[in-house]
Tab-separated table of C-alpha atoms in Angstrom:
chain	number	residue	atom	x	y	z
A	33	MET	CA	16.838	-19.863	140.008
A	34	SER	CA	19.424	-16.973	139.671
A	35	THR	CA	22.395	-16.869	141.594
A	36	THR	CA	23.570	-12.724	142.255
A	37	ARG	CA	26.880	-11.625	143.139
A	38	TRP	CA	26.908	-11.931	146.201
A	39	ASP	CA	25.580	-15.199	146.318
A	40	LYS	CA	28.484	-16.067	144.976
A	41	VAL	CA	30.967	-14.073	147.345
A	42	GLU	CA	28.786	-15.874	149.847
A	43	LEU	CA	29.905	-19.249	148.725
A	44	THR	CA	33.647	-18.205	148.195
A	45	ALA	CA	33.637	-17.256	152.193
A	46	SER	CA	32.073	-20.275	153.282
A	47	TYR	CA	33.888	-23.019	151.469
A	48	SER	CA	37.473	-20.296	152.206
A	49	LEU	CA	36.374	-21.178	155.585
A	50	LEU	CA	35.506	-24.390	155.087
A	51	VAL	CA	39.204	-24.974	153.534
A	52	ILE	CA	40.883	-22.784	156.342
A	53	LEU	CA	39.338	-25.136	159.305
A	54	ALA	CA	40.243	-27.857	157.684
A	55	THR	CA	43.947	-27.336	157.196
A	56	GLU	CA	43.777	-25.968	160.955
A	57	LEU	CA	41.685	-30.096	162.531
A	58	LEU	CA	43.889	-31.692	160.833
A	59	THR	CA	46.832	-30.110	161.874
A	60	ARG	CA	46.322	-30.015	164.954
A	61	LEU	CA	44.959	-33.815	164.925
A	62	GLY	CA	48.293	-34.510	162.697
A	63	LEU	CA	50.628	-32.889	165.656
A	64	TYR	CA	48.797	-34.746	168.106
A	65	SER	CA	51.982	-37.378	168.951
A	66	MET	CA	53.996	-34.125	169.701
A	67	PHE	CA	51.319	-32.471	171.725
A	68	PRO	CA	48.171	-34.758	172.805
A	69	LEU	CA	45.090	-33.310	173.173
A	70	PRO	CA	43.748	-33.941	175.768
A	71	THR	CA	40.395	-36.208	175.442
A	72	VAL	CA	37.544	-33.815	175.036
A	73	ASP	CA	39.697	-31.947	172.333
A	74	LEU	CA	40.521	-34.635	170.663
A	75	VAL	CA	36.604	-35.804	170.228
A	76	LEU	CA	35.543	-32.586	169.260
A	77	SER	CA	37.976	-31.943	167.324
A	78	SER	CA	37.746	-35.835	165.663
A	79	ALA	CA	34.224	-35.129	164.895
A	80	ALA	CA	34.714	-31.355	163.733
A	81	THR	CA	37.140	-32.831	161.140
A	82	VAL	CA	34.443	-35.348	159.944
A	83	LEU	CA	32.256	-32.305	159.309
A	84	VAL	CA	34.347	-29.915	157.734
A	85	LEU	CA	35.371	-32.473	155.066
A	86	GLY	CA	31.940	-33.465	154.666
A	87	ALA	CA	30.863	-31.029	154.657
A	88	PHE	CA	32.015	-30.254	150.562
A	89	TRP	CA	29.890	-32.898	149.633
A	90	PHE	CA	26.902	-32.612	152.046
A	91	ALA	CA	26.527	-28.747	152.493
A	92	ARG	CA	27.390	-28.087	149.202
A	93	GLN	CA	24.003	-26.626	148.169
A	94	SER	CA	23.049	-25.551	151.302
A	95	ARG	CA	24.360	-21.760	152.953
A	96	LYS	CA	22.372	-22.204	156.313
A	97	LEU	CA	23.949	-25.861	156.726
A	98	ARG	CA	27.316	-24.777	155.827
A	99	PHE	CA	27.068	-22.057	158.762
A	100	TRP	CA	26.469	-24.513	161.436
A	101	VAL	CA	29.085	-26.774	160.292
A	102	ILE	CA	31.406	-23.808	160.471
A	103	GLY	CA	30.222	-22.773	163.408
A	104	PHE	CA	30.487	-25.788	165.443
A	105	ALA	CA	33.947	-26.364	163.921
A	106	ALA	CA	34.789	-23.044	165.346
A	107	ALA	CA	33.245	-23.478	168.621
A	108	THR	CA	34.707	-27.018	169.435
A	109	GLN	CA	37.885	-24.979	169.192
A	110	LEU	CA	37.535	-22.049	171.081
A	111	VAL	CA	35.415	-23.123	173.763
A	112	PRO	CA	37.403	-25.882	175.783
A	113	MET	CA	40.155	-23.326	174.985
A	114	VAL	CA	38.137	-20.255	177.414
A	115	VAL	CA	36.757	-23.205	179.647
A	116	ARG	CA	40.594	-24.111	181.076
A	117	GLN	CA	42.483	-21.053	180.769
A	118	PRO	CA	38.808	-17.793	181.170
A	119	VAL	CA	41.804	-15.357	180.703
A	120	LEU	CA	41.645	-16.179	176.802
A	121	LEU	CA	37.846	-14.804	176.433
A	122	LEU	CA	39.434	-11.209	177.060
A	123	PRO	CA	40.593	-11.304	173.477
A	124	LEU	CA	38.174	-13.381	171.999
A	125	ILE	CA	35.640	-10.280	172.418
A	126	GLY	CA	38.108	-7.586	171.099
A	127	ALA	CA	38.498	-9.873	168.239
A	128	ALA	CA	35.014	-10.289	167.968
A	129	VAL	CA	34.596	-6.257	167.746
A	130	PRO	CA	36.382	-6.438	163.543
A	131	VAL	CA	34.723	-9.790	162.989
A	132	GLY	CA	30.853	-8.691	163.852
A	133	ILE	CA	31.647	-5.376	162.006
A	134	ILE	CA	32.875	-7.336	158.955
A	135	LEU	CA	29.278	-9.631	159.480
A	136	TRP	CA	27.481	-6.398	159.536
A	137	ALA	CA	28.707	-5.457	156.361
A	138	LEU	CA	28.636	-8.125	154.373
A	139	VAL	CA	25.208	-8.586	155.695
A	140	ALA	CA	24.011	-4.985	155.049
A	141	LEU	CA	25.715	-5.166	151.358
A	142	SER	CA	23.887	-8.555	150.372
A	143	LYS	CA	20.558	-6.774	150.683
A	144	LYS	CA	22.156	-3.640	148.598
A	145	GLY	CA	19.392	-3.428	145.986
A	146	GLN	CA	17.078	-5.915	146.645
A	147	GLY	CA	13.344	-4.027	146.464
A	148	THR	CA	14.762	-1.430	143.870
A	149	ALA	CA	15.262	-1.015	140.562
A	150	GLY	CA	18.439	-2.305	138.982
A	151	HIS	CA	20.519	0.610	137.228
A	152	SER	CA	22.736	0.320	133.607
């Protein structure tokens, strides 16, 4: 199976997201002694850390699995925060607009050239 340039872009992007999530989770857990976390956050952050670090091995061949791990890890950080402070949902919705545009552009670019003959 040959990989296209967009497959490489997706692979680089997903691994970059995993590195960023791992850094954030490990920092959050590392600062636990200075800034105690609620028990739910501690359990979710610990589970997400294990999954994110493990994804470098068990999700290396599966795009869908990498995306599920990234989504779960992000949700474990965002959902408890929004449940405690619902007003934080407004900036998150505002941030979702440019992220949605970027995702739409990446999907459109990933489909570029499918079904057409390549130009040299």
